[in-house]
Amino acid sequence: MPISGIFLAENGDRLILTGRNESRLADIKKELEGKGSDVMTLTFDVRDREKAAKFIEMLPAEWQEIDVLVNNAGLALGLEPEYEGNPDDWETMIDTNIKGLLTMTRLIVPGMVQRNRGHIINVGSVAGDAAYAGGNVYCATKAAVKALSDGLRINVANTAIRVTNLKPGLVETNFSNIRFHGDNNRAANVYKGIKPLTGDDIADVAVYAANAPEHVQIAEVLILATHQASGSVIVRK
């Protein structure tokens, strides 16, 4: 589920969902429309700048004034030492986590500036605060998300636009399954012995930030499971 989809649908917001999996988007669209929200889906990969621009330019007039942009696309691949990493994995992480965020920001934020309203919510990570063993490139991309969020916040400080960087810790989604290239057993061990966060926990914070009073900017939020102290310190029972 795209972050905060159900929460925003229940709030009556109209939603534009993007992703690579058309059938999955169709299922989510049906679910959210059942909550009473108008939903549009756009199937593209944020790594494809030209296709992303094409879809955004083709939005009907009544959908073009986007109030909240959630840059949620991101992934980790591999957990090898930096000197043994797969360059293809590096490129996928950099192209998705950094360049994809930049692409969507470049396409959407100028309209916000013109209208003098809007909110950008970037999904970073606790990994952006400090590296952990094997995290190298992934951690670097999430450090970039923090820097890009801070820089954008400076850029738009003369407007009514707000910028939020959410930094989740251990969240049980398909994140680890993707990191380990479909190794379900290895992925399951990531969450063993601790009650991790859920996607809903992160969505709840995103919606809180989006619905804060206009004069309040939730600039950055670090969200950890109770028994996680940092990206590398986790107490398992």
JSON list of C-alpha atoms in Angstrom, two decimals:
[
{"chain": "A", "resi": 1, "resn": "MET", "atom": "CA", "xyz": [0.00, 0.00, 0.00]},
{"chain": "A", "resi": 2, "resn": "PRO", "atom": "CA", "xyz": [1.43, 3.39, -0.92]},
{"chain": "A", "resi": 3, "resn": "ILE", "atom": "CA", "xyz": [2.20, 5.30, 2.23]},
{"chain": "A", "resi": 4, "resn": "SER", "atom": "CA", "xyz": [-0.84, 6.92, 3.89]},
{"chain": "A", "resi": 5, "resn": "GLY", "atom": "CA", "xyz": [-3.20, 5.87, 1.07]},
{"chain": "A", "resi": 6, "resn": "ILE", "atom": "CA", "xyz": [-6.00, 4.58, 3.29]},
{"chain": "A", "resi": 7, "resn": "PHE", "atom": "CA", "xyz": [-5.50, 7.38, 5.81]},
{"chain": "A", "resi": 8, "resn": "LEU", "atom": "CA", "xyz": [-5.75, 10.07, 3.14]},
{"chain": "A", "resi": 9, "resn": "ALA", "atom": "CA", "xyz": [-8.68, 8.35, 1.45]},
{"chain": "A", "resi": 10, "resn": "GLU", "atom": "CA", "xyz": [-10.59, 8.31, 4.72]},
{"chain": "A", "resi": 11, "resn": "ASN", "atom": "CA", "xyz": [-9.77, 12.01, 5.03]},
{"chain": "A", "resi": 12, "resn": "GLY", "atom": "CA", "xyz": [-11.56, 12.62, 1.71]},
{"chain": "A", "resi": 13, "resn": "ASP", "atom": "CA", "xyz": [-8.45, 13.53, -0.25]},
{"chain": "A", "resi": 14, "resn": "ARG", "atom": "CA", "xyz": [-8.16, 12.76, -3.96]},
{"chain": "A", "resi": 15, "resn": "LEU", "atom": "CA", "xyz": [-5.18, 10.53, -4.66]},
{"chain": "A", "resi": 16, "resn": "ILE", "atom": "CA", "xyz": [-2.80, 9.98, -7.55]},
{"chain": "A", "resi": 17, "resn": "LEU", "atom": "CA", "xyz": [-0.98, 6.67, -7.11]},
{"chain": "A", "resi": 18, "resn": "THR", "atom": "CA", "xyz": [2.15, 5.86, -9.08]},
{"chain": "A", "resi": 19, "resn": "GLY", "atom": "CA", "xyz": [4.12, 2.65, -9.35]},
{"chain": "A", "resi": 20, "resn": "ARG", "atom": "CA", "xyz": [5.50, 0.01, -11.68]},
{"chain": "A", "resi": 21, "resn": "ASN", "atom": "CA", "xyz": [2.94, -2.73, -11.06]},
{"chain": "A", "resi": 22, "resn": "GLU", "atom": "CA", "xyz": [-0.26, -1.90, -12.94]},
{"chain": "A", "resi": 23, "resn": "SER", "atom": "CA", "xyz": [-2.35, -4.75, -11.49]},
{"chain": "A", "resi": 24, "resn": "ARG", "atom": "CA", "xyz": [-1.28, -3.91, -7.95]},
{"chain": "A", "resi": 25, "resn": "LEU", "atom": "CA", "xyz": [-2.18, -0.27, -8.50]},
{"chain": "A", "resi": 26, "resn": "ALA", "atom": "CA", "xyz": [-5.59, -1.34, -9.81]},
{"chain": "A", "resi": 27, "resn": "ASP", "atom": "CA", "xyz": [-6.23, -3.37, -6.65]},
{"chain": "A", "resi": 28, "resn": "ILE", "atom": "CA", "xyz": [-5.24, -0.47, -4.42]},
{"chain": "A", "resi": 29, "resn": "LYS", "atom": "CA", "xyz": [-7.36, 1.95, -6.44]},
{"chain": "A", "resi": 30, "resn": "LYS", "atom": "CA", "xyz": [-10.42, -0.27, -5.93]},
{"chain": "A", "resi": 31, "resn": "GLU", "atom": "CA", "xyz": [-9.76, -0.51, -2.19]},
{"chain": "A", "resi": 32, "resn": "LEU", "atom": "CA", "xyz": [-9.31, 3.23, -1.75]},
{"chain": "A", "resi": 33, "resn": "GLU", "atom": "CA", "xyz": [-12.33, 4.11, -3.84]},
{"chain": "A", "resi": 34, "resn": "GLY", "atom": "CA", "xyz": [-14.27, 1.92, -1.43]},
{"chain": "A", "resi": 35, "resn": "LYS", "atom": "CA", "xyz": [-13.21, 4.41, 1.26]},
{"chain": "A", "resi": 36, "resn": "GLY", "atom": "CA", "xyz": [-14.89, 7.20, -0.71]},
{"chain": "A", "resi": 37, "resn": "SER", "atom": "CA", "xyz": [-11.84, 8.75, -2.36]},
{"chain": "A", "resi": 38, "resn": "ASP", "atom": "CA", "xyz": [-11.32, 9.69, -6.02]},
{"chain": "A", "resi": 39, "resn": "VAL", "atom": "CA", "xyz": [-8.23, 7.82, -7.23]},
{"chain": "A", "resi": 40, "resn": "MET", "atom": "CA", "xyz": [-6.10, 8.01, -10.36]},
{"chain": "A", "resi": 41, "resn": "THR", "atom": "CA", "xyz": [-3.27, 5.58, -11.09]},
{"chain": "A", "resi": 42, "resn": "LEU", "atom": "CA", "xyz": [-0.19, 6.22, -13.23]},
{"chain": "A", "resi": 43, "resn": "THR", "atom": "CA", "xyz": [2.05, 3.28, -14.12]},
{"chain": "A", "resi": 44, "resn": "PHE", "atom": "CA", "xyz": [5.68, 4.29, -14.52]},
{"chain": "A", "resi": 45, "resn": "ASP", "atom": "CA", "xyz": [9.09, 3.84, -12.91]},
{"chain": "A", "resi": 46, "resn": "VAL", "atom": "CA", "xyz": [10.48, 7.01, -11.29]},
{"chain": "A", "resi": 47, "resn": "ARG", "atom": "CA", "xyz": [13.86, 6.07, -12.75]},
{"chain": "A", "resi": 48, "resn": "ASP", "atom": "CA", "xyz": [12.43, 6.87, -16.19]},
{"chain": "A", "resi": 49, "resn": "ARG", "atom": "CA", "xyz": [12.46, 10.67, -16.18]},
{"chain": "A", "resi": 50, "resn": "GLU", "atom": "CA", "xyz": [10.91, 11.04, -19.64]},
{"chain": "A", "resi": 51, "resn": "LYS", "atom": "CA", "xyz": [8.01, 8.73, -18.90]},
{"chain": "A", "resi": 52, "resn": "ALA", "atom": "CA", "xyz": [7.39, 10.36, -15.53]},
{"chain": "A", "resi": 53, "resn": "ALA", "atom": "CA", "xyz": [7.26, 13.79, -17.19]},
{"chain": "A", "resi": 54, "resn": "LYS", "atom": "CA", "xyz": [4.92, 12.48, -19.87]},
{"chain": "A", "resi": 55, "resn": "PHE", "atom": "CA", "xyz": [2.41, 11.12, -17.34]},
{"chain": "A", "resi": 56, "resn": "ILE", "atom": "CA", "xyz": [2.46, 14.24, -15.19]},
{"chain": "A", "resi": 57, "resn": "GLU", "atom": "CA", "xyz": [1.98, 16.49, -18.24]},
{"chain": "A", "resi": 58, "resn": "MET", "atom": "CA", "xyz": [-0.99, 14.36, -19.33]},
{"chain": "A", "resi": 59, "resn": "LEU", "atom": "CA", "xyz": [-2.90, 14.83, -16.06]},
{"chain": "A", "resi": 60, "resn": "PRO", "atom": "CA", "xyz": [-6.40, 16.28, -16.61]},
{"chain": "A", "resi": 61, "resn": "ALA", "atom": "CA", "xyz": [-6.71, 19.91, -15.58]},
{"chain": "A", "resi": 62, "resn": "GLU", "atom": "CA", "xyz": [-8.70, 19.05, -12.47]},
{"chain": "A", "resi": 63, "resn": "TRP", "atom": "CA", "xyz": [-5.86, 16.80, -11.22]},
{"chain": "A", "resi": 64, "resn": "GLN", "atom": "CA", "xyz": [-2.92, 19.08, -11.92]},
{"chain": "A", "resi": 65, "resn": "GLU", "atom": "CA", "xyz": [-2.93, 21.14, -8.73]},
{"chain": "A", "resi": 66, "resn": "ILE", "atom": "CA", "xyz": [-1.15, 18.67, -6.47]},
{"chain": "A", "resi": 67, "resn": "ASP", "atom": "CA", "xyz": [-1.14, 19.74, -2.81]},
{"chain": "A", "resi": 68, "resn": "VAL", "atom": "CA", "xyz": [0.94, 16.94, -1.27]},
{"chain": "A", "resi": 69, "resn": "LEU", "atom": "CA", "xyz": [3.80, 15.07, -2.93]},
{"chain": "A", "resi": 70, "resn": "VAL", "atom": "CA", "xyz": [4.95, 11.90, -1.16]},
{"chain": "A", "resi": 71, "resn": "ASN", "atom": "CA", "xyz": [8.32, 10.72, -2.44]},
{"chain": "A", "resi": 72, "resn": "ASN", "atom": "CA", "xyz": [8.08, 7.15, -1.19]},
{"chain": "A", "resi": 73, "resn": "ALA", "atom": "CA", "xyz": [9.93, 5.21, -3.90]},
{"chain": "A", "resi": 74, "resn": "GLY", "atom": "CA", "xyz": [13.01, 3.60, -2.43]},
{"chain": "A", "resi": 75, "resn": "LEU", "atom": "CA", "xyz": [14.77, 0.30, -1.89]},
{"chain": "A", "resi": 76, "resn": "ALA", "atom": "CA", "xyz": [17.89, -1.41, -0.64]},
{"chain": "A", "resi": 77, "resn": "LEU", "atom": "CA", "xyz": [19.71, -4.14, -2.53]},
{"chain": "A", "resi": 78, "resn": "GLY", "atom": "CA", "xyz": [22.33, -6.39, -1.00]},
{"chain": "A", "resi": 79, "resn": "LEU", "atom": "CA", "xyz": [24.20, -6.27, 2.29]},
{"chain": "A", "resi": 80, "resn": "GLU", "atom": "CA", "xyz": [27.75, -6.93, 1.10]},
{"chain": "A", "resi": 81, "resn": "PRO", "atom": "CA", "xyz": [30.83, -4.92, 2.07]},
{"chain": "A", "resi": 82, "resn": "GLU", "atom": "CA", "xyz": [31.28, -1.91, -0.16]},
{"chain": "A", "resi": 83, "resn": "TYR", "atom": "CA", "xyz": [34.28, -3.43, -1.92]},
{"chain": "A", "resi": 84, "resn": "GLU", "atom": "CA", "xyz": [32.22, -6.54, -2.82]},
{"chain": "A", "resi": 85, "resn": "GLY", "atom": "CA", "xyz": [28.99, -4.81, -3.84]},
{"chain": "A", "resi": 86, "resn": "ASN", "atom": "CA", "xyz": [27.12, -5.29, -7.09]},
{"chain": "A", "resi": 87, "resn": "PRO", "atom": "CA", "xyz": [27.41, -2.17, -9.28]},
{"chain": "A", "resi": 88, "resn": "ASP", "atom": "CA", "xyz": [24.00, -2.91, -10.82]},
{"chain": "A", "resi": 89, "resn": "ASP", "atom": "CA", "xyz": [22.48, -2.81, -7.33]},
{"chain": "A", "resi": 90, "resn": "TRP", "atom": "CA", "xyz": [24.25, 0.49, -6.66]},
{"chain": "A", "resi": 91, "resn": "GLU", "atom": "CA", "xyz": [22.82, 2.05, -9.79]},
{"chain": "A", "resi": 92, "resn": "THR", "atom": "CA", "xyz": [19.29, 0.87, -9.01]},
{"chain": "A", "resi": 93, "resn": "MET", "atom": "CA", "xyz": [19.43, 2.34, -5.49]},
{"chain": "A", "resi": 94, "resn": "ILE", "atom": "CA", "xyz": [20.91, 5.64, -6.64]},
{"chain": "A", "resi": 95, "resn": "ASP", "atom": "CA", "xyz": [18.55, 5.97, -9.60]},
{"chain": "A", "resi": 96, "resn": "THR", "atom": "CA", "xyz": [15.48, 5.19, -7.49]},
{"chain": "A", "resi": 97, "resn": "ASN", "atom": "CA", "xyz": [16.23, 6.68, -4.08]},
{"chain": "A", "resi": 98, "resn": "ILE", "atom": "CA", "xyz": [17.96, 9.87, -5.23]},
{"chain": "A", "resi": 99, "resn": "LYS", "atom": "CA", "xyz": [17.28, 10.56, -8.90]},
{"chain": "A", "resi": 100, "resn": "GLY", "atom": "CA", "xyz": [13.65, 9.39, -8.68]},
{"chain": "A", "resi": 101, "resn": "LEU", "atom": "CA", "xyz": [13.03, 11.79, -5.79]},
{"chain": "A", "resi": 102, "resn": "LEU", "atom": "CA", "xyz": [14.67, 14.60, -7.73]},
{"chain": "A", "resi": 103, "resn": "THR", "atom": "CA", "xyz": [12.61, 13.85, -10.84]},
{"chain": "A", "resi": 104, "resn": "MET", "atom": "CA", "xyz": [9.28, 13.98, -9.02]},
{"chain": "A", "resi": 105, "resn": "THR", "atom": "CA", "xyz": [10.31, 17.07, -7.08]},
{"chain": "A", "resi": 106, "resn": "ARG", "atom": "CA", "xyz": [11.28, 18.84, -10.29]},
{"chain": "A", "resi": 107, "resn": "LEU", "atom": "CA", "xyz": [7.99, 17.92, -11.96]},
{"chain": "A", "resi": 108, "resn": "ILE", "atom": "CA", "xyz": [5.62, 18.80, -9.10]},
{"chain": "A", "resi": 109, "resn": "VAL", "atom": "CA", "xyz": [7.13, 21.51, -6.91]},
{"chain": "A", "resi": 110, "resn": "PRO", "atom": "CA", "xyz": [7.20, 24.36, -9.50]},
{"chain": "A", "resi": 111, "resn": "GLY", "atom": "CA", "xyz": [3.41, 24.27, -9.52]},
{"chain": "A", "resi": 112, "resn": "MET", "atom": "CA", "xyz": [3.36, 24.46, -5.73]},
{"chain": "A", "resi": 113, "resn": "VAL", "atom": "CA", "xyz": [5.66, 27.47, -5.83]},
{"chain": "A", "resi": 114, "resn": "GLN", "atom": "CA", "xyz": [3.41, 29.16, -8.38]},
{"chain": "A", "resi": 115, "resn": "ARG", "atom": "CA", "xyz": [0.33, 28.56, -6.22]},
{"chain": "A", "resi": 116, "resn": "ASN", "atom": "CA", "xyz": [2.23, 29.34, -2.99]},
{"chain": "A", "resi": 117, "resn": "ARG", "atom": "CA", "xyz": [1.01, 26.21, -1.24]},
{"chain": "A", "resi": 118, "resn": "GLY", "atom": "CA", "xyz": [1.95, 22.58, -0.98]},
{"chain": "A", "resi": 119, "resn": "HIS", "atom": "CA", "xyz": [3.75, 19.96, 1.06]},
{"chain": "A", "resi": 120, "resn": "ILE", "atom": "CA", "xyz": [6.55, 17.58, 0.09]},
{"chain": "A", "resi": 121, "resn": "ILE", "atom": "CA", "xyz": [6.96, 14.48, 2.24]},
{"chain": "A", "resi": 122, "resn": "ASN", "atom": "CA", "xyz": [10.18, 12.60, 1.56]},
{"chain": "A", "resi": 123, "resn": "VAL", "atom": "CA", "xyz": [10.67, 9.14, 3.03]},
{"chain": "A", "resi": 124, "resn": "GLY", "atom": "CA", "xyz": [14.24, 8.90, 4.23]},
{"chain": "A", "resi": 125, "resn": "SER", "atom": "CA", "xyz": [15.54, 6.48, 6.83]},
{"chain": "A", "resi": 126, "resn": "VAL", "atom": "CA", "xyz": [17.40, 6.16, 10.10]},
{"chain": "A", "resi": 127, "resn": "ALA", "atom": "CA", "xyz": [20.10, 4.81, 7.75]},
{"chain": "A", "resi": 128, "resn": "GLY", "atom": "CA", "xyz": [20.60, 8.36, 6.55]},
{"chain": "A", "resi": 129, "resn": "ASP", "atom": "CA", "xyz": [21.88, 9.41, 9.98]},
{"chain": "A", "resi": 130, "resn": "ALA", "atom": "CA", "xyz": [24.72, 6.89, 10.28]},
{"chain": "A", "resi": 131, "resn": "ALA", "atom": "CA", "xyz": [26.03, 4.00, 8.21]},
{"chain": "A", "resi": 132, "resn": "TYR", "atom": "CA", "xyz": [25.68, 0.40, 9.35]},
{"chain": "A", "resi": 133, "resn": "ALA", "atom": "CA", "xyz": [27.57, -2.71, 8.28]},
{"chain": "A", "resi": 134, "resn": "GLY", "atom": "CA", "xyz": [26.77, -3.59, 4.68]},
{"chain": "A", "resi": 135, "resn": "GLY", "atom": "CA", "xyz": [24.46, -0.61, 4.27]},
{"chain": "A", "resi": 136, "resn": "ASN", "atom": "CA", "xyz": [27.03, 1.60, 2.52]},
{"chain": "A", "resi": 137, "resn": "VAL", "atom": "CA", "xyz": [25.30, 2.75, -0.73]},
{"chain": "A", "resi": 138, "resn": "TYR", "atom": "CA", "xyz": [21.77, 2.50, 0.70]},
{"chain": "A", "resi": 139, "resn": "CYS", "atom": "CA", "xyz": [22.81, 4.61, 3.69]},
{"chain": "A", "resi": 140, "resn": "ALA", "atom": "CA", "xyz": [24.41, 7.11, 1.33]},
{"chain": "A", "resi": 141, "resn": "THR", "atom": "CA", "xyz": [21.19, 7.45, -0.67]},
{"chain": "A", "resi": 142, "resn": "LYS", "atom": "CA", "xyz": [19.17, 8.10, 2.48]},
{"chain": "A", "resi": 143, "resn": "ALA", "atom": "CA", "xyz": [21.74, 10.65, 3.67]},
{"chain": "A", "resi": 144, "resn": "ALA", "atom": "CA", "xyz": [21.14, 12.30, 0.30]},
{"chain": "A", "resi": 145, "resn": "VAL", "atom": "CA", "xyz": [17.38, 12.34, 0.97]},
{"chain": "A", "resi": 146, "resn": "LYS", "atom": "CA", "xyz": [18.05, 14.26, 4.18]},
{"chain": "A", "resi": 147, "resn": "ALA", "atom": "CA", "xyz": [20.33, 16.73, 2.40]},
{"chain": "A", "resi": 148, "resn": "LEU", "atom": "CA", "xyz": [17.87, 17.20, -0.45]},
{"chain": "A", "resi": 149, "resn": "SER", "atom": "CA", "xyz": [14.97, 17.70, 1.98]},
{"chain": "A", "resi": 150, "resn": "ASP", "atom": "CA", "xyz": [16.95, 20.28, 3.98]},
{"chain": "A", "resi": 151, "resn": "GLY", "atom": "CA", "xyz": [18.04, 22.06, 0.80]},
{"chain": "A", "resi": 152, "resn": "LEU", "atom": "CA", "xyz": [14.52, 22.17, -0.61]},
{"chain": "A", "resi": 153, "resn": "ARG", "atom": "CA", "xyz": [13.20, 23.51, 2.69]},
{"chain": "A", "resi": 154, "resn": "ILE", "atom": "CA", "xyz": [15.70, 26.36, 2.40]},
{"chain": "A", "resi": 155, "resn": "ASN", "atom": "CA", "xyz": [14.72, 26.96, -1.23]},
{"chain": "A", "resi": 156, "resn": "VAL", "atom": "CA", "xyz": [11.02, 27.36, -0.41]},
{"chain": "A", "resi": 157, "resn": "ALA", "atom": "CA", "xyz": [11.33, 29.15, 2.94]},
{"chain": "A", "resi": 158, "resn": "ASN", "atom": "CA", "xyz": [9.96, 32.31, 1.30]},
{"chain": "A", "resi": 159, "resn": "THR", "atom": "CA", "xyz": [6.76, 30.46, 0.37]},
{"chain": "A", "resi": 160, "resn": "ALA", "atom": "CA", "xyz": [4.00, 28.66, 2.28]},
{"chain": "A", "resi": 161, "resn": "ILE", "atom": "CA", "xyz": [5.32, 25.27, 1.13]},
{"chain": "A", "resi": 162, "resn": "ARG", "atom": "CA", "xyz": [6.37, 22.75, 3.79]},
{"chain": "A", "resi": 163, "resn": "VAL", "atom": "CA", "xyz": [8.97, 19.99, 3.52]},
{"chain": "A", "resi": 164, "resn": "THR", "atom": "CA", "xyz": [9.04, 16.91, 5.76]},
{"chain": "A", "resi": 165, "resn": "ASN", "atom": "CA", "xyz": [11.65, 14.17, 5.96]},
{"chain": "A", "resi": 166, "resn": "LEU", "atom": "CA", "xyz": [10.34, 10.97, 7.57]},
{"chain": "A", "resi": 167, "resn": "LYS", "atom": "CA", "xyz": [13.09, 8.67, 8.84]},
{"chain": "A", "resi": 168, "resn": "PRO", "atom": "CA", "xyz": [11.74, 5.19, 9.65]},
{"chain": "A", "resi": 169, "resn": "GLY", "atom": "CA", "xyz": [13.73, 2.51, 11.37]},
{"chain": "A", "resi": 170, "resn": "LEU", "atom": "CA", "xyz": [12.83, -1.17, 11.20]},
{"chain": "A", "resi": 171, "resn": "VAL", "atom": "CA", "xyz": [9.54, -1.46, 9.26]},
{"chain": "A", "resi": 172, "resn": "GLU", "atom": "CA", "xyz": [8.15, -4.84, 8.27]},
{"chain": "A", "resi": 173, "resn": "THR", "atom": "CA", "xyz": [7.23, -4.57, 4.59]},
{"chain": "A", "resi": 174, "resn": "ASN", "atom": "CA", "xyz": [8.69, -6.28, 1.52]},
{"chain": "A", "resi": 175, "resn": "PHE", "atom": "CA", "xyz": [11.81, -4.12, 2.01]},
{"chain": "A", "resi": 176, "resn": "SER", "atom": "CA", "xyz": [14.05, -6.95, 3.23]},
{"chain": "A", "resi": 177, "resn": "ASN", "atom": "CA", "xyz": [12.67, -9.42, 0.70]},
{"chain": "A", "resi": 178, "resn": "ILE", "atom": "CA", "xyz": [13.74, -7.03, -2.06]},
{"chain": "A", "resi": 179, "resn": "ARG", "atom": "CA", "xyz": [17.10, -6.37, -0.40]},
{"chain": "A", "resi": 180, "resn": "PHE", "atom": "CA", "xyz": [17.88, -10.09, -0.37]},
{"chain": "A", "resi": 181, "resn": "HIS", "atom": "CA", "xyz": [16.58, -10.68, -3.89]},
{"chain": "A", "resi": 182, "resn": "GLY", "atom": "CA", "xyz": [13.59, -12.80, -2.84]},
{"chain": "A", "resi": 183, "resn": "ASP", "atom": "CA", "xyz": [15.25, -14.84, -0.07]},
{"chain": "A", "resi": 184, "resn": "ASN", "atom": "CA", "xyz": [12.22, -15.07, 2.23]},
{"chain": "A", "resi": 185, "resn": "ASN", "atom": "CA", "xyz": [14.00, -16.84, 5.09]},
{"chain": "A", "resi": 186, "resn": "ARG", "atom": "CA", "xyz": [16.78, -14.28, 5.24]},
{"chain": "A", "resi": 187, "resn": "ALA", "atom": "CA", "xyz": [14.24, -11.47, 5.05]},
{"chain": "A", "resi": 188, "resn": "ALA", "atom": "CA", "xyz": [12.18, -12.93, 7.91]},
{"chain": "A", "resi": 189, "resn": "ASN", "atom": "CA", "xyz": [15.25, -13.02, 10.16]},
{"chain": "A", "resi": 190, "resn": "VAL", "atom": "CA", "xyz": [15.53, -9.23, 9.95]},
{"chain": "A", "resi": 191, "resn": "TYR", "atom": "CA", "xyz": [12.39, -8.88, 12.07]},
{"chain": "A", "resi": 192, "resn": "LYS", "atom": "CA", "xyz": [12.99, -11.85, 14.36]},
{"chain": "A", "resi": 193, "resn": "GLY", "atom": "CA", "xyz": [12.87, -11.14, 18.10]},
{"chain": "A", "resi": 194, "resn": "ILE", "atom": "CA", "xyz": [11.48, -7.61, 17.84]},
{"chain": "A", "resi": 195, "resn": "LYS", "atom": "CA", "xyz": [8.10, -6.07, 17.10]},
{"chain": "A", "resi": 196, "resn": "PRO", "atom": "CA", "xyz": [8.90, -3.84, 14.12]},
{"chain": "A", "resi": 197, "resn": "LEU", "atom": "CA", "xyz": [7.02, -0.84, 12.84]},
{"chain": "A", "resi": 198, "resn": "THR", "atom": "CA", "xyz": [4.37, -1.27, 10.16]},
{"chain": "A", "resi": 199, "resn": "GLY", "atom": "CA", "xyz": [3.63, 0.75, 7.06]},
{"chain": "A", "resi": 200, "resn": "ASP", "atom": "CA", "xyz": [0.56, 2.09, 8.85]},
{"chain": "A", "resi": 201, "resn": "ASP", "atom": "CA", "xyz": [2.76, 3.49, 11.63]},
{"chain": "A", "resi": 202, "resn": "ILE", "atom": "CA", "xyz": [4.72, 5.54, 9.10]},
{"chain": "A", "resi": 203, "resn": "ALA", "atom": "CA", "xyz": [1.56, 6.56, 7.25]},
{"chain": "A", "resi": 204, "resn": "ASP", "atom": "CA", "xyz": [0.06, 7.83, 10.49]},
{"chain": "A", "resi": 205, "resn": "VAL", "atom": "CA", "xyz": [3.01, 10.19, 10.98]},
{"chain": "A", "resi": 206, "resn": "ALA", "atom": "CA", "xyz": [2.87, 11.33, 7.35]},
{"chain": "A", "resi": 207, "resn": "VAL", "atom": "CA", "xyz": [-0.82, 12.21, 7.65]},
{"chain": "A", "resi": 208, "resn": "TYR", "atom": "CA", "xyz": [-0.21, 14.02, 10.95]},
{"chain": "A", "resi": 209, "resn": "ALA", "atom": "CA", "xyz": [2.47, 16.15, 9.27]},
{"chain": "A", "resi": 210, "resn": "ALA", "atom": "CA", "xyz": [0.25, 16.85, 6.26]},
{"chain": "A", "resi": 211, "resn": "ASN", "atom": "CA", "xyz": [-2.63, 17.94, 8.48]},
{"chain": "A", "resi": 212, "resn": "ALA", "atom": "CA", "xyz": [-0.68, 20.13, 10.90]},
{"chain": "A", "resi": 213, "resn": "PRO", "atom": "CA", "xyz": [-1.77, 23.79, 11.06]},
{"chain": "A", "resi": 214, "resn": "GLU", "atom": "CA", "xyz": [-0.50, 25.84, 8.13]},
{"chain": "A", "resi": 215, "resn": "HIS", "atom": "CA", "xyz": [2.05, 27.68, 10.30]},
{"chain": "A", "resi": 216, "resn": "VAL", "atom": "CA", "xyz": [3.52, 24.39, 11.58]},
{"chain": "A", "resi": 217, "resn": "GLN", "atom": "CA", "xyz": [6.19, 22.59, 9.56]},
{"chain": "A", "resi": 218, "resn": "ILE", "atom": "CA", "xyz": [7.12, 19.11, 10.76]},
{"chain": "A", "resi": 219, "resn": "ALA", "atom": "CA", "xyz": [10.60, 19.24, 9.28]},
{"chain": "A", "resi": 220, "resn": "GLU", "atom": "CA", "xyz": [11.97, 15.85, 10.30]},
{"chain": "A", "resi": 221, "resn": "VAL", "atom": "CA", "xyz": [10.72, 12.83, 12.24]},
{"chain": "A", "resi": 222, "resn": "LEU", "atom": "CA", "xyz": [12.75, 9.79, 13.34]},
{"chain": "A", "resi": 223, "resn": "ILE", "atom": "CA", "xyz": [10.42, 6.82, 13.88]},
{"chain": "A", "resi": 224, "resn": "LEU", "atom": "CA", "xyz": [11.83, 3.72, 15.57]},
{"chain": "A", "resi": 225, "resn": "ALA", "atom": "CA", "xyz": [10.48, 0.50, 17.03]},
{"chain": "A", "resi": 226, "resn": "THR", "atom": "CA", "xyz": [10.56, 0.54, 20.83]},
{"chain": "A", "resi": 227, "resn": "HIS", "atom": "CA", "xyz": [13.56, -1.82, 21.05]},
{"chain": "A", "resi": 228, "resn": "GLN", "atom": "CA", "xyz": [15.56, -0.10, 18.31]},
{"chain": "A", "resi": 229, "resn": "ALA", "atom": "CA", "xyz": [17.92, 2.67, 19.37]},
{"chain": "A", "resi": 230, "resn": "SER", "atom": "CA", "xyz": [19.61, 3.41, 16.03]},
{"chain": "A", "resi": 231, "resn": "GLY", "atom": "CA", "xyz": [20.16, 1.91, 12.62]},
{"chain": "A", "resi": 232, "resn": "SER", "atom": "CA", "xyz": [22.55, -0.64, 14.09]},
{"chain": "A", "resi": 233, "resn": "VAL", "atom": "CA", "xyz": [21.40, -1.06, 17.71]},
{"chain": "A", "resi": 234, "resn": "ILE", "atom": "CA", "xyz": [18.44, -3.44, 18.03]},
{"chain": "A", "resi": 235, "resn": "VAL", "atom": "CA", "xyz": [17.57, -5.49, 21.11]},
{"chain": "A", "resi": 236, "resn": "ARG", "atom": "CA", "xyz": [15.96, -8.81, 20.22]},
{"chain": "A", "resi": 237, "resn": "LYS", "atom": "CA", "xyz": [14.10, -11.02, 22.67]}
]
